[in-house]
Coordinates of C-alpha atoms in Angstrom, one line a residue:
X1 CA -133.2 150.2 211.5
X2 CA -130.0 149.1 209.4
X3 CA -129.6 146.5 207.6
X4 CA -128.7 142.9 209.8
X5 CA -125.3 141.4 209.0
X6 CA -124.9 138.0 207.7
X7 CA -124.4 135.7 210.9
X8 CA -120.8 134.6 211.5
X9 CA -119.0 137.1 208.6
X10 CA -116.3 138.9 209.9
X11 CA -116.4 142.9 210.9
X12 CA -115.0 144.3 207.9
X13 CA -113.2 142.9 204.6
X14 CA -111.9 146.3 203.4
X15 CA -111.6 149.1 206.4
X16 CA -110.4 152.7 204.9
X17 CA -110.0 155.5 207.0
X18 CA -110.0 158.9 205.9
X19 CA -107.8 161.6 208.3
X20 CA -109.2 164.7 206.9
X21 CA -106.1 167.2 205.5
X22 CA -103.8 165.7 208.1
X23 CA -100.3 167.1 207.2
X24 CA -98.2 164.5 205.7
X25 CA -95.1 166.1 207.2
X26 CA -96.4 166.1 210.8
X27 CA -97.7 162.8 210.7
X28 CA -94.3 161.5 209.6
X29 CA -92.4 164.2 212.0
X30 CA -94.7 162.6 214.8
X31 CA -94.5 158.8 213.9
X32 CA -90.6 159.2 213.6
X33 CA -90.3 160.8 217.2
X34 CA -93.0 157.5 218.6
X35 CA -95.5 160.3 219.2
X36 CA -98.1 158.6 216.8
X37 CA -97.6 154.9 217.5
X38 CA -100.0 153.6 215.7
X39 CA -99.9 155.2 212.4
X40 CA -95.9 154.3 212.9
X41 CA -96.7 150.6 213.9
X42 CA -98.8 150.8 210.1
X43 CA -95.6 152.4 208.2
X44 CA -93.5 149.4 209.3
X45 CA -95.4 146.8 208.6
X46 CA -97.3 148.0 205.5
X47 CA -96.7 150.0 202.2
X48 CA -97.3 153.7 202.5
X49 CA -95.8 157.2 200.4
X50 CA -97.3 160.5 199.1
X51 CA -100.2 160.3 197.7
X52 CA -101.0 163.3 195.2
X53 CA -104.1 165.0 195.0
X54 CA -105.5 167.8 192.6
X55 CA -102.3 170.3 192.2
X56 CA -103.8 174.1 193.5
X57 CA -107.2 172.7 194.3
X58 CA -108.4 172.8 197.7
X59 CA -110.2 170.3 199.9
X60 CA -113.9 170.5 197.5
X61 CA -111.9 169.2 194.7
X62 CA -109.8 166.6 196.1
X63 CA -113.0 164.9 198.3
X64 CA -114.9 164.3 194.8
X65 CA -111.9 162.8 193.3
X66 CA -111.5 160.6 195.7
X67 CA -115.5 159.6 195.6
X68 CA -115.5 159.4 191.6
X69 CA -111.6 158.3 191.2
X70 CA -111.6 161.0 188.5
X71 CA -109.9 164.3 187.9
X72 CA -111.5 168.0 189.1
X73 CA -111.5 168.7 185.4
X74 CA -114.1 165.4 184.7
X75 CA -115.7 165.3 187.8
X76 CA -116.6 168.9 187.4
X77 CA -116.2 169.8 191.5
X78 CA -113.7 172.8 191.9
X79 CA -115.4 174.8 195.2
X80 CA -117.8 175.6 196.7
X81 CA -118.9 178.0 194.8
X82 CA -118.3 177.8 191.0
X83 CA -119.1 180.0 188.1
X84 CA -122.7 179.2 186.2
X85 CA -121.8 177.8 182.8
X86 CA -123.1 180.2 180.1
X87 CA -123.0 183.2 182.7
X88 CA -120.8 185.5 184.5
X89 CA -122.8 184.9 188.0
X90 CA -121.3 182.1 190.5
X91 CA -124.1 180.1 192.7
X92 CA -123.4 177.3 195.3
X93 CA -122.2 173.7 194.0
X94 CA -123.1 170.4 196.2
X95 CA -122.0 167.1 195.4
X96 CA -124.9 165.8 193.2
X97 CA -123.7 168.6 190.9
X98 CA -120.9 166.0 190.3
X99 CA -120.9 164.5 186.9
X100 CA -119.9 160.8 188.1
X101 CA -121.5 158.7 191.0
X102 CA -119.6 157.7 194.2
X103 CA -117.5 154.7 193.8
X104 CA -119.0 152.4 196.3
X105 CA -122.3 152.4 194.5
X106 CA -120.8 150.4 191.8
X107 CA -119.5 148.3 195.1
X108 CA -123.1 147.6 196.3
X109 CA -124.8 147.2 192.7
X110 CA -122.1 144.2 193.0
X111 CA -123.9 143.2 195.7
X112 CA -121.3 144.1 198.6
X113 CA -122.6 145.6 201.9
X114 CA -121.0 148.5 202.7
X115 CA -120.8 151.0 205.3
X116 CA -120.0 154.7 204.5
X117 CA -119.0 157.3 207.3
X118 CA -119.3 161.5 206.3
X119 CA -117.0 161.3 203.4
X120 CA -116.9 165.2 202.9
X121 CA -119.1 166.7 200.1
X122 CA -120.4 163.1 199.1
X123 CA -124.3 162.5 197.7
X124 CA -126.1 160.6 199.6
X125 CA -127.2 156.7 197.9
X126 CA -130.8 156.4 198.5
X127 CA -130.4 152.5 196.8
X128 CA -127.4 150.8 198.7
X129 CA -126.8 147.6 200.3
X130 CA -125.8 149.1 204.1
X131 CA -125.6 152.4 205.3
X132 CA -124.1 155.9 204.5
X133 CA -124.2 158.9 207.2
X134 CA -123.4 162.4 205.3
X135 CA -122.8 166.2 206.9
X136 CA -122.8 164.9 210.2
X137 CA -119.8 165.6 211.6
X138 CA -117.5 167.0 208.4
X139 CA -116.0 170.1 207.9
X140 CA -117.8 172.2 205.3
X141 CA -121.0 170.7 205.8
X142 CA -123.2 171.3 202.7
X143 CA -127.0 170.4 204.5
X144 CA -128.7 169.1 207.4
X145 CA -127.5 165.9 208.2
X146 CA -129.0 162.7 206.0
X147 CA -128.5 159.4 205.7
X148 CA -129.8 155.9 203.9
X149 CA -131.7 154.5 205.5
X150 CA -133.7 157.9 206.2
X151 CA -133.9 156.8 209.7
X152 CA -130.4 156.4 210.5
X153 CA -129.7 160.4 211.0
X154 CA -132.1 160.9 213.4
X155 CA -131.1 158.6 215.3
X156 CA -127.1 159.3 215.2
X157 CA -128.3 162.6 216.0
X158 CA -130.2 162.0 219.1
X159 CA -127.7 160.0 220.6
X160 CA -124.6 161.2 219.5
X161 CA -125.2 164.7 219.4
X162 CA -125.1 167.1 216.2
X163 CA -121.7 169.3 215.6
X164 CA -122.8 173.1 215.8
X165 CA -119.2 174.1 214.8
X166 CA -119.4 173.5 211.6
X167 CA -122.8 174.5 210.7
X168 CA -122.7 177.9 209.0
X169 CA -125.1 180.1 210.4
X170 CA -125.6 179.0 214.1
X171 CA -124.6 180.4 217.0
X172 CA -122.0 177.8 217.8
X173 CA -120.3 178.1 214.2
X174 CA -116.4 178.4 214.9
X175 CA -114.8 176.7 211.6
X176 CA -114.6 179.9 210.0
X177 CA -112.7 181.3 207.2
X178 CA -111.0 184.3 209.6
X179 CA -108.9 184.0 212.5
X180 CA -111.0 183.1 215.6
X181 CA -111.2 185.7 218.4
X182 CA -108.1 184.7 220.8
X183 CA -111.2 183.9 223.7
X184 CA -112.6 181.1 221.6
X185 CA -109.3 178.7 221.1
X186 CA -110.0 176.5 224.3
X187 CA -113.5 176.1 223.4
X188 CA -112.8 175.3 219.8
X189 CA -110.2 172.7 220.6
X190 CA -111.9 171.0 223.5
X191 CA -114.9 170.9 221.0
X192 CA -113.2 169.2 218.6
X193 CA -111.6 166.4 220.6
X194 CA -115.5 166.1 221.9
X195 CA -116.4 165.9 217.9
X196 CA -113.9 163.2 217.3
X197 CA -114.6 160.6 220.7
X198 CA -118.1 160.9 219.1
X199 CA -117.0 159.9 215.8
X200 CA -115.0 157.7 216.9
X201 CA -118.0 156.0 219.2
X202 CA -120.1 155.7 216.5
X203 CA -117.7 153.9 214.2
X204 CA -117.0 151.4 216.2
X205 CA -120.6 150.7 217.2
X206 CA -121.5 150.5 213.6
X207 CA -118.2 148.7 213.0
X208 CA -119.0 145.8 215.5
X209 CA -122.2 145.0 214.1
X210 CA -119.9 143.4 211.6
X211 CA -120.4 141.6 207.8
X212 CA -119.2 144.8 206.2
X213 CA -117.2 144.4 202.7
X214 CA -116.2 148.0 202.8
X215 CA -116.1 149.8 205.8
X216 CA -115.1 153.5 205.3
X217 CA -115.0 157.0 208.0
X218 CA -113.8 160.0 207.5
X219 CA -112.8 161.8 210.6
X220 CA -112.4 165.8 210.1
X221 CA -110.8 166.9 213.4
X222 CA -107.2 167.3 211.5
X223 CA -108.8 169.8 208.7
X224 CA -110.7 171.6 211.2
X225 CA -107.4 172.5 214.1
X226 CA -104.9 173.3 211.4
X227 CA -107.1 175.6 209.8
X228 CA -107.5 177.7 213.1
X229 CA -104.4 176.5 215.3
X230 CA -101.6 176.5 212.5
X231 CA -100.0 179.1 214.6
X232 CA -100.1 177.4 217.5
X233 CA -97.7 174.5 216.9
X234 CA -95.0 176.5 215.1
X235 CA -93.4 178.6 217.5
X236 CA -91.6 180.7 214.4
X237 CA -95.4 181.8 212.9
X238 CA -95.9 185.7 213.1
X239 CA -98.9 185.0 215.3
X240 CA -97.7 182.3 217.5
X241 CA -98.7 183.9 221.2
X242 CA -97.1 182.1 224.1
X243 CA -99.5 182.8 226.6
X244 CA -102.6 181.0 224.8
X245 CA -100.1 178.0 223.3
X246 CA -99.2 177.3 227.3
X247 CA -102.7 177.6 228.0
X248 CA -104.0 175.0 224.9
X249 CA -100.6 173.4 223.7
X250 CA -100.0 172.6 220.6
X251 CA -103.4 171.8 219.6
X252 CA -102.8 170.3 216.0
X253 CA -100.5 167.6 217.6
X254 CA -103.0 166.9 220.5
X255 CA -105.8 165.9 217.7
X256 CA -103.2 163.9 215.7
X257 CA -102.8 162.0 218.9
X258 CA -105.8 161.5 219.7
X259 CA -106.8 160.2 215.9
X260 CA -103.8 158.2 216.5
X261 CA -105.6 156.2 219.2
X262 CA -108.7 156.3 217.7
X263 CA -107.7 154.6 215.0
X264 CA -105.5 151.9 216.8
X265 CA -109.0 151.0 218.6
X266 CA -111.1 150.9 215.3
X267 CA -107.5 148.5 214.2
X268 CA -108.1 146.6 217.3
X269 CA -111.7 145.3 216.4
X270 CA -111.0 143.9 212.8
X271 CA -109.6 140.5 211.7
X272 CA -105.4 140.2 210.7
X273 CA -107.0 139.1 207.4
X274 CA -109.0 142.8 206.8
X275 CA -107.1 144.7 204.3
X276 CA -107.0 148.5 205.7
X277 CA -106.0 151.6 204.2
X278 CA -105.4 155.1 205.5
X279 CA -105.0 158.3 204.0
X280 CA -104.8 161.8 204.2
X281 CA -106.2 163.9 201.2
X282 CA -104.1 166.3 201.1
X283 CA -101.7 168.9 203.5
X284 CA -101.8 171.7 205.1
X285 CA -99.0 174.9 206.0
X286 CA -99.6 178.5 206.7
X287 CA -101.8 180.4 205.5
X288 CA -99.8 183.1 203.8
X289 CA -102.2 184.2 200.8
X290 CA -102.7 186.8 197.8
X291 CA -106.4 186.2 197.0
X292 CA -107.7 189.8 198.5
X293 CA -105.2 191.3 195.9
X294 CA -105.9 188.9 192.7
X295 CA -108.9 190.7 191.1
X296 CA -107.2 193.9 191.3
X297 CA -104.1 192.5 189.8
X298 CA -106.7 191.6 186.6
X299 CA -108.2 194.8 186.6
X300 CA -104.9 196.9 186.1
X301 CA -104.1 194.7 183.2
X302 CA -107.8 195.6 181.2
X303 CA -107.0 198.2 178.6
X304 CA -110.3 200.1 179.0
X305 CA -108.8 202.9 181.7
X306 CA -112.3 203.9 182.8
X307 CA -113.1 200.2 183.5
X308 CA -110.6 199.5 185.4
X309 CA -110.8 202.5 187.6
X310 CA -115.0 201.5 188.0
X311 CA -113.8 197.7 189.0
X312 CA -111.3 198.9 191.6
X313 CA -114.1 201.2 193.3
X314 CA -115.8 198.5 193.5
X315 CA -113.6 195.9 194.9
X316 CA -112.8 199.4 197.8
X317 CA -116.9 198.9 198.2
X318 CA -117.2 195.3 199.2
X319 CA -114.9 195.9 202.0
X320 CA -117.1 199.1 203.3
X321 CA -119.2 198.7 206.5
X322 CA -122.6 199.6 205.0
X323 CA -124.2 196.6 203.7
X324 CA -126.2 198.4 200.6
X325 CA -122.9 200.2 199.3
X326 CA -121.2 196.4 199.8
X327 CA -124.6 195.1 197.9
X328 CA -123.4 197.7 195.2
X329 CA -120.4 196.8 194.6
X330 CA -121.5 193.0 194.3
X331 CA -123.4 193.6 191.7
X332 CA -121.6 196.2 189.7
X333 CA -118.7 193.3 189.5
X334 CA -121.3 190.4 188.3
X335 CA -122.7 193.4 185.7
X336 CA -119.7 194.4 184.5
X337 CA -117.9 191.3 184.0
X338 CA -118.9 190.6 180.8
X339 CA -116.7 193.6 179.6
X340 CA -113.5 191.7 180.6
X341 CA -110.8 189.8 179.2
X342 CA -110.1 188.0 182.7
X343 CA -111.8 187.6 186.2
X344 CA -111.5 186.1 189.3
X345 CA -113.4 183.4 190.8
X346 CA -114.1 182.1 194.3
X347 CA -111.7 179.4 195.7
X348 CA -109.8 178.4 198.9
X349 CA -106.6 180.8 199.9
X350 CA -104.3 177.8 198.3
X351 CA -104.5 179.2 194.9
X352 CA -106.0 181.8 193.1
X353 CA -108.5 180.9 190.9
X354 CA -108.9 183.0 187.1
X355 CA -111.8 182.4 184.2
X356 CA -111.2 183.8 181.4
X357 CA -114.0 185.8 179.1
X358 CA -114.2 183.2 176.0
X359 CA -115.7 183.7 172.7
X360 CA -118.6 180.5 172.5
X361 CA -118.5 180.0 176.2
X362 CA -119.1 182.9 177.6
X363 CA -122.3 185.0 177.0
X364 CA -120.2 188.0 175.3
X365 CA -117.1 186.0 175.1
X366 CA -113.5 188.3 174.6
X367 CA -111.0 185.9 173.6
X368 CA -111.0 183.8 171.0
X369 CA -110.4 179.9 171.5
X370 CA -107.3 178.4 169.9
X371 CA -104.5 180.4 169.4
X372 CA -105.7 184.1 170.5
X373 CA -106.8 181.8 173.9
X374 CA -103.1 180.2 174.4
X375 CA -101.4 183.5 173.8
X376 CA -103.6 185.4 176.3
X377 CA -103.2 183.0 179.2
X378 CA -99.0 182.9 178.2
X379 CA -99.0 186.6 178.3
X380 CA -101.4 186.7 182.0
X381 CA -98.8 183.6 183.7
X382 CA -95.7 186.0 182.8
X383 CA -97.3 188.9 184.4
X384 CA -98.5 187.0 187.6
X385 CA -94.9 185.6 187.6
X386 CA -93.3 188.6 188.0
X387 CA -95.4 189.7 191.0
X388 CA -93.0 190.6 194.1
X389 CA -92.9 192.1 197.3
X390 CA -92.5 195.8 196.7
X391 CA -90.7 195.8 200.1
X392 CA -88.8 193.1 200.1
X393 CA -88.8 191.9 196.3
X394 CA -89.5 188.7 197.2
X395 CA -91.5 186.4 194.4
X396 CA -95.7 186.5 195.4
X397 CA -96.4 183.7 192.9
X398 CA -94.4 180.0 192.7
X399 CA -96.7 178.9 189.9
X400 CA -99.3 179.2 187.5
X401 CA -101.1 176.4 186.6
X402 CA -103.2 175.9 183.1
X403 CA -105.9 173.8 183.9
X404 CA -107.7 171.3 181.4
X405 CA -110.9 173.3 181.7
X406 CA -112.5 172.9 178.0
X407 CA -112.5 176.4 176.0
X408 CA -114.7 175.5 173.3
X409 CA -118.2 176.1 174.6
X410 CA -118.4 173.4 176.8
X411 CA -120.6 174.1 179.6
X412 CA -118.3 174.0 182.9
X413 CA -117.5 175.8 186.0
X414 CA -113.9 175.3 186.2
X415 CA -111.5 177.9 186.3
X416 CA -108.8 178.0 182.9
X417 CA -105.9 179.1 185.4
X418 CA -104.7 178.6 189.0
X419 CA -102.3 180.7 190.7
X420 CA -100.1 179.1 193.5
X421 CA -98.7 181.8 195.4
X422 CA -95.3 182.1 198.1
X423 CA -96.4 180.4 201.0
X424 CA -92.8 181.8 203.2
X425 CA -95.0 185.0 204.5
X426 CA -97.7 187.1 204.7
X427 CA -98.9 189.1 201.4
X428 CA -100.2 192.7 202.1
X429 CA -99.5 194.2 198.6
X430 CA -97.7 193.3 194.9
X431 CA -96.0 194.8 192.4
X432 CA -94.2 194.9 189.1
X433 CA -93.1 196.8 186.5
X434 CA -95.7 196.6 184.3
X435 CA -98.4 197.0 186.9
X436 CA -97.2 199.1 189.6
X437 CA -98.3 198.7 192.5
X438 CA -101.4 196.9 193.9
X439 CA -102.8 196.6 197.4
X440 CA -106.0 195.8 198.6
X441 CA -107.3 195.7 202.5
X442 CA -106.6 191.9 203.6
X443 CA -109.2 189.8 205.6
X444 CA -107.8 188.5 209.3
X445 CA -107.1 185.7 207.2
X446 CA -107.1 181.9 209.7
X447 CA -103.2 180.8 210.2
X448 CA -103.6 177.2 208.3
X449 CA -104.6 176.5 205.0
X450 CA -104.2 173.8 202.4
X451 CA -101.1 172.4 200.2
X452 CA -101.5 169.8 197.8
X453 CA -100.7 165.8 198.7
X454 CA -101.4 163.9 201.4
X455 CA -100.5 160.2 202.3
X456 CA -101.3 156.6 202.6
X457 CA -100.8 153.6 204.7
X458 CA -101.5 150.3 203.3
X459 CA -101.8 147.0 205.9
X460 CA -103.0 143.5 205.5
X461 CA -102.6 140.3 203.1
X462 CA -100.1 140.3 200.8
X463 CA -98.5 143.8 201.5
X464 CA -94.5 143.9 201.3
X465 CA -93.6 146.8 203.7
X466 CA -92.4 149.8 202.2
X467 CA -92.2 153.0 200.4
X468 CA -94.6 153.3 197.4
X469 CA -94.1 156.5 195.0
X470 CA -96.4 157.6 192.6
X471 CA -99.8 157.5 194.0
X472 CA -102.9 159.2 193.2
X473 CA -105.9 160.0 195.5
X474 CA -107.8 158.8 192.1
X475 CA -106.3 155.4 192.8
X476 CA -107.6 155.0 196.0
X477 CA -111.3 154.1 194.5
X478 CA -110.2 151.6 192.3
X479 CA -108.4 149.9 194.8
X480 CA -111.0 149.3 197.3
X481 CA -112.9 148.3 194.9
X482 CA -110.5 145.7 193.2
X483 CA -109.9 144.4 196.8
X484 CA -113.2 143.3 196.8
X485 CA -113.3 141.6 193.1
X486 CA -115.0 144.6 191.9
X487 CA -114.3 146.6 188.5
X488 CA -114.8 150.4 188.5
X489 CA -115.6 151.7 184.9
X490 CA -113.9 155.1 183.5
X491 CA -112.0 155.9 186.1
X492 CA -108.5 157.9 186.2
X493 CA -107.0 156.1 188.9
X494 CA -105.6 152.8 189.0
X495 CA -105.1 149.9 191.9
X496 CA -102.1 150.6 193.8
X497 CA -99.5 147.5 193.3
X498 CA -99.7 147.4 197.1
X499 CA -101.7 144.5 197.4
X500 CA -101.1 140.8 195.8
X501 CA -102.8 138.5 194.9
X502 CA -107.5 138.4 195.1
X503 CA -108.8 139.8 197.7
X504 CA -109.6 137.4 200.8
X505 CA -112.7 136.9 202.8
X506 CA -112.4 136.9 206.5
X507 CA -111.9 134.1 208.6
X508 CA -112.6 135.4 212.2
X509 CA -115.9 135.8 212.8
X510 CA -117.8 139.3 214.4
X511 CA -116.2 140.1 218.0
X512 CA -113.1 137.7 217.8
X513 CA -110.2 139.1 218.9
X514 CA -107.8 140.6 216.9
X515 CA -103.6 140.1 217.0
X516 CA -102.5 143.5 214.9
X517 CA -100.7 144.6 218.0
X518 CA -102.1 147.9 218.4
X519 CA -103.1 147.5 221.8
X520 CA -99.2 148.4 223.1
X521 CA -99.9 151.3 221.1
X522 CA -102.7 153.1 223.3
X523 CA -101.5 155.7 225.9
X524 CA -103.6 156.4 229.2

């Protein structure tokens, strides 16, 4: 059973609602033509502008810095799969590999209630005043479906129904990282408009039970239909295919709509006096990538001639048909690692992701930390720089970013550079003059992936309407929890000057009607 609310509070003091990698440039293409009324109706009367999330990273990384308010590089979460400190083998991170605790646990140790929705790759608080629900209906679900209390799932579950599209490993798995089959699109987009009415149900169930300080959902829909349907709603995409866009629409804009009501009726239930936010982590655009050519970029640079000629039979293995020669070739690469100066490691198409060998951090370290370290990774960004299209000539690589990853034997999975390649088309093969020419078979790559910065809107109390620049998806932690008188230590983010003045308590009392206005905003 949950936890009863205090007779007479309100629904909800703080309501934040997460729109999982909704495209800041749709959603503001949309709200200008009235095609998302509600998240319009928000802009005007609130504060809103970018907010900027991890540059390079993908969606792993910018979900824990939201949850901790801190940066990949502190928080330790990079992907789903990171390298093992002290070892040249990767293995599977989850989120209590984080090295800093969700924010609203330091919002119910203050003794708030609070009421936390499948914010993607989140722990789950067994101690909490209220509720949490994780991996129910998220993309990238990292487990079976939990919750505190223990009881809570089970019963979600039962009623609400699980979401086989985005468990890995079932028959009804269609979130994948390859293009779906052209046959599966209706069914994929008709399942997730199913996904996000249940979502939406149960948010406003739990919602109207009321006496929440923070109430916070995360709906995944928008991360889930651009990944697959990019193509879809831009009739200019090399893929776009009339036939099935007549038959399905544009199905990135028909889930933006339809969060765009959801929300308005989740608006609808709470108080004037709630103080909402909403916010996108980050963006998306097509999915235009270099990561199948990446390692074999690396291995042409190694001066061992022999070594690099075993690496790039090996990388030809992993794409064979016979699972023992691909098992082969797996483990040749994790054996022979340790020989190099540079490898690659696992990360979303966004950015490729590089570890170099270290002296003191890895087990037979190459390059030495300091100055041996900063010349090696100067030397690497000028050569992945000069990549181009050897038909065209067109640049591969816009940027390559040095992260903060420590380099002196501190243990850590993060990568020590990220490589942000030309997003304006598809890349089959590199060159340069230094390295010739490189091309790898390419995976049927999906048509959407991720670009850094999303957005927020900002509503209630106090709020001048407006752009805000400079905004951080580390604030957004320390904001909630300043809204409701509650200090967050060691954080990187700070509270966005949106809101003036102490946070409020609610007047209007569970089930009262509200007057935010958003009910001229539904469509039939």
């Amino acid at each position: 059973m949950l936890p009863a609310a205090p007779n007479g509070d309100s629904l909800a003091k703080v309501l934040v609602v997460g729109l999982d990698s909704a495209d800041p440039t749709l959603l503001l293409r949309w709200c200008d033509s009235g095609e998302l009324p509600v998240l319009q109706s928000l802009r005007e009367r609130g504060a809103w502008g970018a907010l900027a999330s991890p540059p390079a990273m993908g969606d792993e990384a910018s979900w824990a810095t939201f949850w901790t308010g801190l940066t990949p590089e502190r928080h330790g979460r990079f992907f789903y799969r990171q390298v093992v400190p002290g070892s040249y083998a990767f293995r599977r991170a989850v989120a209590e590999d984080a090295h800093a605790p969700p924010f609203w646990e330091a919002i119910s140790r203050a003794g708030r209630r609070v009421a936390v929705v499948d914010v993607p790759k989140s722990p789950v608080t067994t101690e909490l005043s209220g509720i949490q629900l994780a991996d129910w209906r998220t993309h990238g679900r990292e487990g079976a479906t939990r919750s505190t209390p223990p009881e809570l799932a089970a019963d979600v579950l039962e009623r609400f129904g699980d979401d086989p599209m985005d468990r890995y490993g079932t028959p009804g798995y269609m979130c994948l990282g390859d293009k779906l089959p052209r046959e599966s699109y209706p069914l994929y987009v008709s399942g997730l408009l199913y996904s996000l009415r249940q979502k939406a149900a149960y948010s406003r169930e739990l919602l109207g039970q009321g006496g929440w300080d923070m109430f916070l959902t995360v709906f995944k829909e928008s991360h889930c239909v651009a990944h697959q349907c990019w193509h879809l709603s831009d009739p200019s995409h090399p893929a776009y295919d009339v036939e099935l866009a007549e038959e399905v629409g544009n199905p990135v804009k028909r889930v933006y709509q339809a969060l765009d009501q959801e929300l308005g009726e989740l608006l609808e239930m709470v108080s004037p006096d709630t103080r909402v936010i909403v916010f996108s982590d980050m963006g998306m655009e097509a999915n235009a990538t270099g990561e199948h050519l990446l390692e074999a970029v690396l291995l042409r640079r190694e001066r061992s001639l022999p070594l690099s000629l075993l690496h790039r039979a090996s990388l030809w293995g992993q794409g064979s048909k016979n699972r023992r020669v691909r098992r082969f070739a797996r483990r040749t690469l994790v054996r022979s690692r340790r020989f190099r100066t540079a490898f690659q490691v696992p990360h979303n198409e966004v950015a490729g992701a590089i570890r170099v060998n270290v002296v003191g951090r890895e087990p037979e370290g190459r390059i030495q930390p300091g100055a041996e370290l900063e010349r090696f990774c100067s030397e690497l960004s000028r050569d992945l720089l000069q990549l181009v299209d050897p038909k065209t000539g067109r640049r591969l690589v816009d940027e390559v970013i040095r992260t903060d990853a420590p380099s002196d034997g501190t243990p850590t999975g993060m990568p020590d550079l990220l490589v942000v390649w030309n997003r304006d088309a598809p890349i089959t093969a590199v060159a340069s003059s230094r390295l010739g020419r490189v091309r790898v078979p390419s995976r049927d790559w999906r048509s959407g992936n991720h670009v850094a910065d999303g957005v927020f809107f900002c509503v209630g109390p106090g709020v001048s309407a407006g752009q805000l620049d400079g905004a951080s998806l580390t604030d957004l932690a320390p904001t909630t929890a300043t809204l409701l008188g509650v200090e967050l230590d060691d954080v990187d983010g700070v509270p966005l000057p949106v809101f003036e003045g102490e946070a409020v308590s609610v007047g209007g009392s569970a089930g009262e009607s509200s007057d935010w206005g958003f009910a001229d905003c539904q469509r039939d």
